[in-house]
Short mmCIF file of C-alpha atoms in Angstrom, two decimals:
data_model
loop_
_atom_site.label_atom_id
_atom_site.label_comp_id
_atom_site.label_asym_id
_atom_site.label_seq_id
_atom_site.Cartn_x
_atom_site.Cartn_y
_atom_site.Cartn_z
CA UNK A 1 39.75 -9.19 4.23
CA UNK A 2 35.91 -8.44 3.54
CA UNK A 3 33.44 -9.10 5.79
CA UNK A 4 32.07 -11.82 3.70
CA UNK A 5 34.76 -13.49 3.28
CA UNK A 6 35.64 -12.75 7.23
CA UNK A 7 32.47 -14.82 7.81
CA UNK A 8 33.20 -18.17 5.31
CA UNK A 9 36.73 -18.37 6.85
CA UNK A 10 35.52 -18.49 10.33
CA UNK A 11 36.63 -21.80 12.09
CA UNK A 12 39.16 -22.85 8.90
CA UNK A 13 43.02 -22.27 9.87
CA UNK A 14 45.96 -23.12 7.89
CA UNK A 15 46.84 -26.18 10.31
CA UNK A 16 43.64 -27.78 8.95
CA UNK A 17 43.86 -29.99 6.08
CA UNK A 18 42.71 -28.56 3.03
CA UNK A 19 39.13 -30.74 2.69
CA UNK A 20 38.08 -29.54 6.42
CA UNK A 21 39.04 -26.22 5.33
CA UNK A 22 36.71 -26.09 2.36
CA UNK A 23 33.67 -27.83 4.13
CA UNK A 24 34.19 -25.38 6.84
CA UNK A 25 33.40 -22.42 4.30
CA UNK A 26 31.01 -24.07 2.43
CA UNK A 27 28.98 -24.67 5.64
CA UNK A 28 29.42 -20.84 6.40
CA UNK A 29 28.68 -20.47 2.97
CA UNK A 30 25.13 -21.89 3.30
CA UNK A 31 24.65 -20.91 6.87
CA UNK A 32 25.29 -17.10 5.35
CA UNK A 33 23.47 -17.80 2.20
CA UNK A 34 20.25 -18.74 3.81
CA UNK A 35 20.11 -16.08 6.36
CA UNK A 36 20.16 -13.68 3.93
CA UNK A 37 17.25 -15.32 2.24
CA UNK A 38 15.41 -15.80 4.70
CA UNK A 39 15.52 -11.80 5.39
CA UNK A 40 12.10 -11.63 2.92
CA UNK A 41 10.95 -14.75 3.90
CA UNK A 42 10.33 -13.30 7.15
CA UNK A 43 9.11 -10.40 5.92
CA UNK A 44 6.64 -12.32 3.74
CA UNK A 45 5.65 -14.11 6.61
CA UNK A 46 5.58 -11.08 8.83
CA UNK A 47 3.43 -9.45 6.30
CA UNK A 48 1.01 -12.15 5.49
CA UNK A 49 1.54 -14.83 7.94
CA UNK A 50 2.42 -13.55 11.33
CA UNK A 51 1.51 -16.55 13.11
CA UNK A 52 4.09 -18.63 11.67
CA UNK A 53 7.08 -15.96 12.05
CA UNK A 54 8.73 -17.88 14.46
CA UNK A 55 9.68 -20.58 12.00
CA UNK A 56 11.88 -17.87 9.63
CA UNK A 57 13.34 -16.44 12.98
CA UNK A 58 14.39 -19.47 13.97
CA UNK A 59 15.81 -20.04 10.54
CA UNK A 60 17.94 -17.20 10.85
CA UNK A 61 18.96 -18.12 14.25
CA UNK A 62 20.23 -21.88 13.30
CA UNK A 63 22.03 -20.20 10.45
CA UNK A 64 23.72 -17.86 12.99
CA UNK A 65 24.37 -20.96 15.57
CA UNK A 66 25.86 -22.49 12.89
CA UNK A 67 28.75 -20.12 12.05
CA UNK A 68 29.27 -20.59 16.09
CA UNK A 69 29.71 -23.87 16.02
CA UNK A 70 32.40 -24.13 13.17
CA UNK A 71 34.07 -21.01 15.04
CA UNK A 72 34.21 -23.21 18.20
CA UNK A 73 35.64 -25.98 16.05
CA UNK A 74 32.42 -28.14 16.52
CA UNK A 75 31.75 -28.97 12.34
CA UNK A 76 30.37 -32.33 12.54
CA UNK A 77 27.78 -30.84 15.00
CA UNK A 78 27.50 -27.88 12.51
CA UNK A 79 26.85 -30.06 9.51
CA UNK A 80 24.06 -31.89 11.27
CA UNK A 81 22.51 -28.58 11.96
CA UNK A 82 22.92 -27.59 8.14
CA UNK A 83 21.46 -30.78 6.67
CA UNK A 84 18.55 -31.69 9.33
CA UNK A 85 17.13 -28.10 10.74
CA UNK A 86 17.03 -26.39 7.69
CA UNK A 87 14.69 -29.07 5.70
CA UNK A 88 12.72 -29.38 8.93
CA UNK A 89 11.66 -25.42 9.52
CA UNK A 90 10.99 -24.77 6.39
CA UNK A 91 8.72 -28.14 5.80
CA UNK A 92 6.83 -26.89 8.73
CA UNK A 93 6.81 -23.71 7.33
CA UNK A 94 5.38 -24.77 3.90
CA UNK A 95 2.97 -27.15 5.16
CA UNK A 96 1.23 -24.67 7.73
CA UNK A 97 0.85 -22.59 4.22
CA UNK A 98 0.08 -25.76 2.26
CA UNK A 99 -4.71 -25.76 2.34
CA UNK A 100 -5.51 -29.13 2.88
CA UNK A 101 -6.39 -31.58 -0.06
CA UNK A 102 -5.18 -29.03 -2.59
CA UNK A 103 -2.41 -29.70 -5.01
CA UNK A 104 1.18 -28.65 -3.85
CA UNK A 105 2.51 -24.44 -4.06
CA UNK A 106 4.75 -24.88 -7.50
CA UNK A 107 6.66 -21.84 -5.84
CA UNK A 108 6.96 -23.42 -2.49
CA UNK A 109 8.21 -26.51 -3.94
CA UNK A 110 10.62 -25.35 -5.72
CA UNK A 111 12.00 -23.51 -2.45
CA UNK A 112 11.84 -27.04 -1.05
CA UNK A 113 14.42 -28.49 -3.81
CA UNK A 114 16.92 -25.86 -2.96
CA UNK A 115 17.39 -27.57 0.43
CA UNK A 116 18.46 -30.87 -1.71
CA UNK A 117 21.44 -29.14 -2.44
CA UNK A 118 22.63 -29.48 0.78
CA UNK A 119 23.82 -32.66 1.76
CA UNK A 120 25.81 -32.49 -1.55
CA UNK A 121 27.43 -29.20 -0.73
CA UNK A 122 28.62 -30.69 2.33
CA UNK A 123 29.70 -34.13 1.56
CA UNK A 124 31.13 -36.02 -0.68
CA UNK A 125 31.78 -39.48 -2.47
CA UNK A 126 34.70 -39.70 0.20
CA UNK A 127 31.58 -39.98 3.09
CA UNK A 128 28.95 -42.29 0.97
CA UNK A 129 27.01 -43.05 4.28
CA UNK A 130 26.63 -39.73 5.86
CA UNK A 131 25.93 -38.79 2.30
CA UNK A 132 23.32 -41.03 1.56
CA UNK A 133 21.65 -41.15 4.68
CA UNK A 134 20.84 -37.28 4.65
CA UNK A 135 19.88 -37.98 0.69
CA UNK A 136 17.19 -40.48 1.80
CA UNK A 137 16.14 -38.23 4.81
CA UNK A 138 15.62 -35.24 2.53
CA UNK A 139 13.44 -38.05 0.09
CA UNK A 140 11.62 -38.76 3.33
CA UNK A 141 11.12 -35.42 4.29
CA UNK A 142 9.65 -34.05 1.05
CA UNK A 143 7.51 -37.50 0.54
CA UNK A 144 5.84 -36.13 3.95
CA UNK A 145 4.95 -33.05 3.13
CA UNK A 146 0.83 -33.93 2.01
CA UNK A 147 0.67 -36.39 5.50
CA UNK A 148 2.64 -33.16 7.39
CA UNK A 149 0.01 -30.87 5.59
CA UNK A 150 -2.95 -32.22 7.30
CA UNK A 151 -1.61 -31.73 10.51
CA UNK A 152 -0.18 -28.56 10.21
CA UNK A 153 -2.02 -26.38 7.62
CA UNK A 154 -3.92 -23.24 8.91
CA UNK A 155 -6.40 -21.10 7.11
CA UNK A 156 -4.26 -18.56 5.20
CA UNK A 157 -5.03 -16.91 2.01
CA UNK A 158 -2.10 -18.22 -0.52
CA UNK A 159 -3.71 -17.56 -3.81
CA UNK A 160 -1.01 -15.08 -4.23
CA UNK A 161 1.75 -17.50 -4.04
CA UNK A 162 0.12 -19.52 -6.68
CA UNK A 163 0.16 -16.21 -9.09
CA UNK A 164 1.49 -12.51 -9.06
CA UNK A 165 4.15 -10.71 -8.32
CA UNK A 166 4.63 -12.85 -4.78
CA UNK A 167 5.10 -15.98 -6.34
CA UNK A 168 7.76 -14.29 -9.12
CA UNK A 169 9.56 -13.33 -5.92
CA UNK A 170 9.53 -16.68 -4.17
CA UNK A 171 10.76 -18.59 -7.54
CA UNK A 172 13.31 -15.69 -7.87
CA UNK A 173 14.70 -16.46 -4.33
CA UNK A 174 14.48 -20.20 -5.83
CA UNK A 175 16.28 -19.52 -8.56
CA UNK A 176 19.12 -17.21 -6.66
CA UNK A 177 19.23 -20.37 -4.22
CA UNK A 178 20.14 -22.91 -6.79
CA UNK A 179 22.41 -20.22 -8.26
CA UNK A 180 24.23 -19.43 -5.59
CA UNK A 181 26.17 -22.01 -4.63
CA UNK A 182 27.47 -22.06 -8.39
CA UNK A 183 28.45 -18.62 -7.89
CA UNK A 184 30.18 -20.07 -5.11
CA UNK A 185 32.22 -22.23 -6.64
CA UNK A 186 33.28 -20.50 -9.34
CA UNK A 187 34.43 -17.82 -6.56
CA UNK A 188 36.11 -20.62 -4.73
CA UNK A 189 37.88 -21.66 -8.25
CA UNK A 190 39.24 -18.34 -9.05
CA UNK A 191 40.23 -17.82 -4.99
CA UNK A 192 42.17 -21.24 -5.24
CA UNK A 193 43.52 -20.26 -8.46
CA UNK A 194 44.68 -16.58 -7.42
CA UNK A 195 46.29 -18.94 -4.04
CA UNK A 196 47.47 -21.20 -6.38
CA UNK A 197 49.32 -18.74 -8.79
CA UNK A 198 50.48 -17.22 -5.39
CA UNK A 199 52.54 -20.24 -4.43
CA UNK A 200 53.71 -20.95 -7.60
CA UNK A 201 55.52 -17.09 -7.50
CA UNK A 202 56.24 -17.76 -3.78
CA UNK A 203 57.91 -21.18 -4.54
CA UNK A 204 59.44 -19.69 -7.76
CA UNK A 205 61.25 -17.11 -5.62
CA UNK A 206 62.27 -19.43 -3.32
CA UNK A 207 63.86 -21.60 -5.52
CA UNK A 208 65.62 -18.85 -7.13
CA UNK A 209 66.97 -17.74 -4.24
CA UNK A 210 67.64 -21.63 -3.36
CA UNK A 211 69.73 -21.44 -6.51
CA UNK A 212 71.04 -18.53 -5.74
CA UNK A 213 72.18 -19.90 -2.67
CA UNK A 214 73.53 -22.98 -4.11
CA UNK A 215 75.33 -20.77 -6.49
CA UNK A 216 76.79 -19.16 -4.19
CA UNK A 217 77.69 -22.05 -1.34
CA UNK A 218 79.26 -24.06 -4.78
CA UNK A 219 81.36 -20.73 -5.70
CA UNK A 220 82.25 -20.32 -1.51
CA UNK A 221 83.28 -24.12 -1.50
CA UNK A 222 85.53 -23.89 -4.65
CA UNK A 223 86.83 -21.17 -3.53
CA UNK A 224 88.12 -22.81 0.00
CA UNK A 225 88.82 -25.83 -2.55
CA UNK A 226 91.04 -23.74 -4.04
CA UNK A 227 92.39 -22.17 -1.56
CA UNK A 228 93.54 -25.64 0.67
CA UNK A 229 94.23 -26.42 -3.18
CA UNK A 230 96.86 -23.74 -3.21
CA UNK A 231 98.38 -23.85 0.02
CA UNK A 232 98.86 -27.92 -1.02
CA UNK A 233 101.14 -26.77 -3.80
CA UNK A 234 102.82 -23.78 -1.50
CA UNK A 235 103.65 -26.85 1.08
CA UNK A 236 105.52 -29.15 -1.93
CA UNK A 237 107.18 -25.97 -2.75
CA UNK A 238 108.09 -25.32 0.43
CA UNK A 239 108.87 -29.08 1.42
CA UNK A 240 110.65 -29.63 -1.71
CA UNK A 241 112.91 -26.51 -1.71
CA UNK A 242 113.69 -27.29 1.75
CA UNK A 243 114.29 -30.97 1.30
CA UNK A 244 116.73 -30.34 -2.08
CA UNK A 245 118.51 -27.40 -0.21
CA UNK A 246 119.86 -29.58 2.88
CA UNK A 247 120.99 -32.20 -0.19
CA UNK A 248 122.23 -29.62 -2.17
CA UNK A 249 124.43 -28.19 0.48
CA UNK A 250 126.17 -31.51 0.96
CA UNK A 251 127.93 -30.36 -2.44
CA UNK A 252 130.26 -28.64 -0.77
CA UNK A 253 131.62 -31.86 0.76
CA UNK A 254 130.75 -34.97 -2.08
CA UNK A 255 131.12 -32.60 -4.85
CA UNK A 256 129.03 -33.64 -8.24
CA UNK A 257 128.72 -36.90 -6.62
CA UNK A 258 125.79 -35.22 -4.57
CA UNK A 259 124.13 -34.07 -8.01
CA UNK A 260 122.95 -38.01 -8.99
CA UNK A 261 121.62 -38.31 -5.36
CA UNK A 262 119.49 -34.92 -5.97
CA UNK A 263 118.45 -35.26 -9.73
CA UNK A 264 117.70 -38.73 -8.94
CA UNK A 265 115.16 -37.56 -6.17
CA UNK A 266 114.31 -34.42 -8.21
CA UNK A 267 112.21 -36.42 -10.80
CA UNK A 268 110.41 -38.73 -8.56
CA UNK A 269 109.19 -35.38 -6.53
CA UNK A 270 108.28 -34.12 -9.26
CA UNK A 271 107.00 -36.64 -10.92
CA UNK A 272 108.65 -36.81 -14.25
CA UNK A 273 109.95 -39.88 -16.25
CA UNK A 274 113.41 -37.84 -16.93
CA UNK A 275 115.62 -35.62 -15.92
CA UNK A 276 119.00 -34.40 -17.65
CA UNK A 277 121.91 -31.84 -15.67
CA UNK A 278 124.60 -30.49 -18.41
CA UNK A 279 127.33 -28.40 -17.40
CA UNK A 280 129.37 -26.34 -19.05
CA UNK A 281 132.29 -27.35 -19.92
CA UNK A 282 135.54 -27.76 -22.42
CA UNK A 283 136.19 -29.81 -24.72
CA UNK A 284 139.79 -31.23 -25.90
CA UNK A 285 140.10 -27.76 -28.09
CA UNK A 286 138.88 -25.86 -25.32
CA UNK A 287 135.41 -24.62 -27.15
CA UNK A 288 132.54 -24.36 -24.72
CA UNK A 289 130.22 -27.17 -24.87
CA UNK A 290 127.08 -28.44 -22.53
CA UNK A 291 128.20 -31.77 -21.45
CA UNK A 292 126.06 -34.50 -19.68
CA UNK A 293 126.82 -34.59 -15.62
CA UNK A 294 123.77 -36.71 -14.60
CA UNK A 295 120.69 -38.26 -16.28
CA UNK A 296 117.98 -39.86 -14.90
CA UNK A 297 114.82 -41.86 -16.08
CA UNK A 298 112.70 -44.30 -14.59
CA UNK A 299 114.39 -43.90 -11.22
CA UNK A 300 117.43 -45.27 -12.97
CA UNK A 301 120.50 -43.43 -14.11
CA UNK A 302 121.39 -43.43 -17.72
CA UNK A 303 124.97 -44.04 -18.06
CA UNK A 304 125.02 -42.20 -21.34
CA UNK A 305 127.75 -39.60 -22.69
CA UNK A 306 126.64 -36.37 -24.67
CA UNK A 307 127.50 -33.09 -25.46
CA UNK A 308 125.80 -30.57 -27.10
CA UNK A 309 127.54 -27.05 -28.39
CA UNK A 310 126.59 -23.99 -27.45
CA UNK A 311 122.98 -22.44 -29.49
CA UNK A 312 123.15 -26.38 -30.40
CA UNK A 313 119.45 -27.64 -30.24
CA UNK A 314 117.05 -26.53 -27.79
CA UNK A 315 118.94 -27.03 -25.27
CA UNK A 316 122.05 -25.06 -26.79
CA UNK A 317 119.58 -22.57 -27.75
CA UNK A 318 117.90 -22.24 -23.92
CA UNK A 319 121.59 -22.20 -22.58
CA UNK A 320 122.40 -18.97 -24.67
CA UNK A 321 119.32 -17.06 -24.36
CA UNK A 322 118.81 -17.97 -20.44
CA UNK A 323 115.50 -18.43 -21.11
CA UNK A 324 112.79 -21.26 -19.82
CA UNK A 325 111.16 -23.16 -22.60
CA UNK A 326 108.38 -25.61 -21.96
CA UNK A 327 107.17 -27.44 -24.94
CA UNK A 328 104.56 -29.84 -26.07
CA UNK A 329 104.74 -29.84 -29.31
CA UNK A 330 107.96 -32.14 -29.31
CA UNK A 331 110.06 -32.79 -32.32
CA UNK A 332 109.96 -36.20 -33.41
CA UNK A 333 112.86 -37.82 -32.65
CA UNK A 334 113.87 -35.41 -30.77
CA UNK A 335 114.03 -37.35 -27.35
CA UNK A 336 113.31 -40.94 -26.48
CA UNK A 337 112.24 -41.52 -22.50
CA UNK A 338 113.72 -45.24 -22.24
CA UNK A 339 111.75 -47.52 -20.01
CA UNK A 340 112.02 -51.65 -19.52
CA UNK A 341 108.85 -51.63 -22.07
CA UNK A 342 110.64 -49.61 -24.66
CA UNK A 343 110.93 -46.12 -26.18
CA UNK A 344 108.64 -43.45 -26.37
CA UNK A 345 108.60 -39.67 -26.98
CA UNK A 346 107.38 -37.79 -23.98
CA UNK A 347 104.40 -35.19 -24.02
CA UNK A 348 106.23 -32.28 -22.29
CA UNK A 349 109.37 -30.64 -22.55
CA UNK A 350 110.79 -28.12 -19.65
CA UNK A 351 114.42 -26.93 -20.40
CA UNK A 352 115.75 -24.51 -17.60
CA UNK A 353 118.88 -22.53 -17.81
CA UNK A 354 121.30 -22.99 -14.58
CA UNK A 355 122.51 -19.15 -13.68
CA UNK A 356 124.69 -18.00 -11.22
CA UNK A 357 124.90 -14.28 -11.42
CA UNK A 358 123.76 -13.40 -14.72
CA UNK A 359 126.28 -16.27 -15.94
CA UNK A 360 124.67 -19.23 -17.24
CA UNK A 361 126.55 -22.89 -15.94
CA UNK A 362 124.30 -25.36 -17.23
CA UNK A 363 121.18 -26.72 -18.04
CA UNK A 364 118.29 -29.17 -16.41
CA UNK A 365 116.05 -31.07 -19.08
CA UNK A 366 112.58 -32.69 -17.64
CA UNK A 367 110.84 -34.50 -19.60
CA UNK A 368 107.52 -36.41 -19.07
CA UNK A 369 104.60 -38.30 -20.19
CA UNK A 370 101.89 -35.86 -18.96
CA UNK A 371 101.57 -32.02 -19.16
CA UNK A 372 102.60 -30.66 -15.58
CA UNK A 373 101.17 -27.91 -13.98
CA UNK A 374 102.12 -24.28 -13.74
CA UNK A 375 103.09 -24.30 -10.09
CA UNK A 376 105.23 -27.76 -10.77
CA UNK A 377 106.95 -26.14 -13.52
CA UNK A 378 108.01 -23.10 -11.00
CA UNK A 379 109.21 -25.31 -8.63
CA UNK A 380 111.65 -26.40 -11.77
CA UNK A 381 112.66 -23.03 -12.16
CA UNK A 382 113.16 -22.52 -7.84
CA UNK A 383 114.83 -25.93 -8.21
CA UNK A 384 117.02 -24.81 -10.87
CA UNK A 385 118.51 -21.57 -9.19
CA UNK A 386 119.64 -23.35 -6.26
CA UNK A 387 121.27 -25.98 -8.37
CA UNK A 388 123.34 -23.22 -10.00
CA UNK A 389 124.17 -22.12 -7.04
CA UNK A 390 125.49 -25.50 -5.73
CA UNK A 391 126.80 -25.90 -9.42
CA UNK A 392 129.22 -22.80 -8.49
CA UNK A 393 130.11 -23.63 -5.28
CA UNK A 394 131.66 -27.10 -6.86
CA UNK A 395 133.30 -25.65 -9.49
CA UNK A 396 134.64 -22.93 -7.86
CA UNK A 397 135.97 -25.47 -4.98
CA UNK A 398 137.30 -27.70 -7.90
CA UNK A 399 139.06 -24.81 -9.24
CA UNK A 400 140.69 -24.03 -6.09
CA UNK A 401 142.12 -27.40 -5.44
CA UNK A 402 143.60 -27.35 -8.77
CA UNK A 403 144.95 -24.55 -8.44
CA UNK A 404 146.32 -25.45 -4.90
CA UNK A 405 148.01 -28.43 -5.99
#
């Protein structure tokens, strides 16, 4: 930070609103802006008016009084300084220089509108009275000068403020007076702009990494979403296996009676619309044929008798090549899901071959009226492998009774 700008900030914090912070440095502003003015007004006076010095000094020491008081956070005592000593030293100033009954110094006078400036440097249209009374006191002030001037004028030679080099310096000063604060300003602008651009970057990187952030708190809470999302599906697996394993091992005892009771809960676990169990079996010429053991839909069974030959269909065809198909693209036709509304043909097809080591004993048909998911359809295939297993054990019980009687 420059020295300068060291100075203007003096007594303005962040904490402050933004308003005090800018009348702050504009009363700096002044209070710096007419010391340094005053530098070869005191020289002027030094040179050709030593008996009035003290007036500059004291102008330089009201400037430096009130930098103090905005440091010690004392600004309304600071502006009163600004806007009422100021006009007064420098009236007395120009009116001791001011010879009696003569018209007014052009030069001077236009030194003396510089100090109109003030009161509109430091307040605004938000403070109308303090404004306007400081206006009117500045009128009053100037309107005094020819009654101040024949109490206060002394005997000095000032032709050479009316003409000459001397008076091209005074309007100069004038001039850089009137300028200055515009200079100001326009320094203030591009400051507040440069601050301005700043927080726009600042805030632009902060809401990147805000959306970074958010990026990555929405990608950490899908994640866990997913996560409780998949250890929901490995607890029906679990559950389900569990729960269809105990009812599957009561085949041993009921024999297929047990396999209604277990496709009948099968499909509303899963829940399907429709579930078919064939078995393989003989017909009266003893060929091979899938024949319907159990069918389910609607939480009803389907007293319905069908067989289907071996490679018959798609079932046939899933029997021989032990292999799961899952369609979607159903023939028409090809099944009807009966319900007490009607028929309809279901949106999903998941045929799984029953096999008992490496020997295929049946076949489960789902079907259903919306698409089921990947982990569901697994829990088909799990489903299906104890089945066969249970499938065996009843069979080869069966076979041994026969054969026993």
């Amino acid at each position: 930070m420059t020295p300068i700008a060291a100075i203007l900030g003096l007594g303005a914090n962040a904490d402050q609103p933004d308003h005090l912070q800018n009348k702050i440095r504009i009363t700096n502003f002044i209070a710096l802006a007419f010391f340094l003015i005053c530098i070869p007004f005191a020289w002027l006076t030094e040179t050709y008016f030593s008996e009035i010095l003290l007036y500059p000094v004291l102008f330089m020491v009201i400037s430096v009084l009130i930098v103090l008081a905005n440091y010690f956070c004392l600004y309304s005592i600071s502006r009163f300084m600004a806007c009422v000593i100021y006009i007064n030293l420098y009236t007395i100033w120009h009116c001791y220089l001011l010879p009696d009954t003569e018209p007014l110094i052009a030069s001077l006078y236009a030194v003396q509108i510089v100090f109109w400036m003030v009161p509109w440097l430091l307040f605004d249209l938000n403070e109308p009275k303090s404004l306007l009374v400081y206006t009117l006191y500045y009128l009053l002030v100037s309107l005094s000068i020819p009654d101040l001037n024949n109490v206060l004028s002394r005997p000095f030679d000032v032709e050479n403020l009316k003409s000459g080099w001397l008076c091209s310096l005074i309007f100069f000063l004038a001039g850089i007076s009137i300028s200055a604060p515009l200079f100001f300003f326009m320094y203030t602008n591009y400051a507040n702009k440069k601050q301005l651009d700043s927080m726009v970057d600042k805030l632009t990187a902060q809401n990147s990494k805000l959306e970074e952030s958010e990026i990555k708190t929405r990608s950490y809470l899908a994640e866990i979403e997913n996560t409780r999302k998949a250890e929901r599906q490995r607890n029906w697996i679990n559950d389900g296996q569990a729960m269809f394993n105990r009812q599957l091992q009561e085949a041993y005892i009921k024999g297929e009676e047990i396999f209604d009771k277990v496709i009948s809960d099968f499909v509303r676990y899963i829940g399907a619309n429709q579930c078919a169990l064939f078995l393989l079996r003989e017909d009266f010429s003893g060929n091979a044929i899938l024949s319907l053991a159990s069918c389910y839909a609607y939480e009803r069974k389907k007293f319905v008798e069908k067989n289907i030959g071996i490679g018959e269909g798609i079932v046939g065809q899933a029997f021989l090549e032990k292999e799961v198909v899952v369609l979607t693209d159903i023939p028409k036709n090809y099944i009807k899901i009966t319900s007490g509304l009607g028929e309809a043909t279901p949106r999903q097809l998941v045929i799984v071959p029953l096999i008992y080591l490496d020997k295929t004993i049946g076949v489960v048909e789902v079907a259903t009226f919306n698409v089921l998911e990947n982990y569901v359809v697994d829990f088909i295939t799990k489903f299906a492998s104890s089945l066969a297993i249970a499938v065996h054990a009843v069979q080869t019980t069966k076979l041994l009774t026969t054969r026993s009687a």
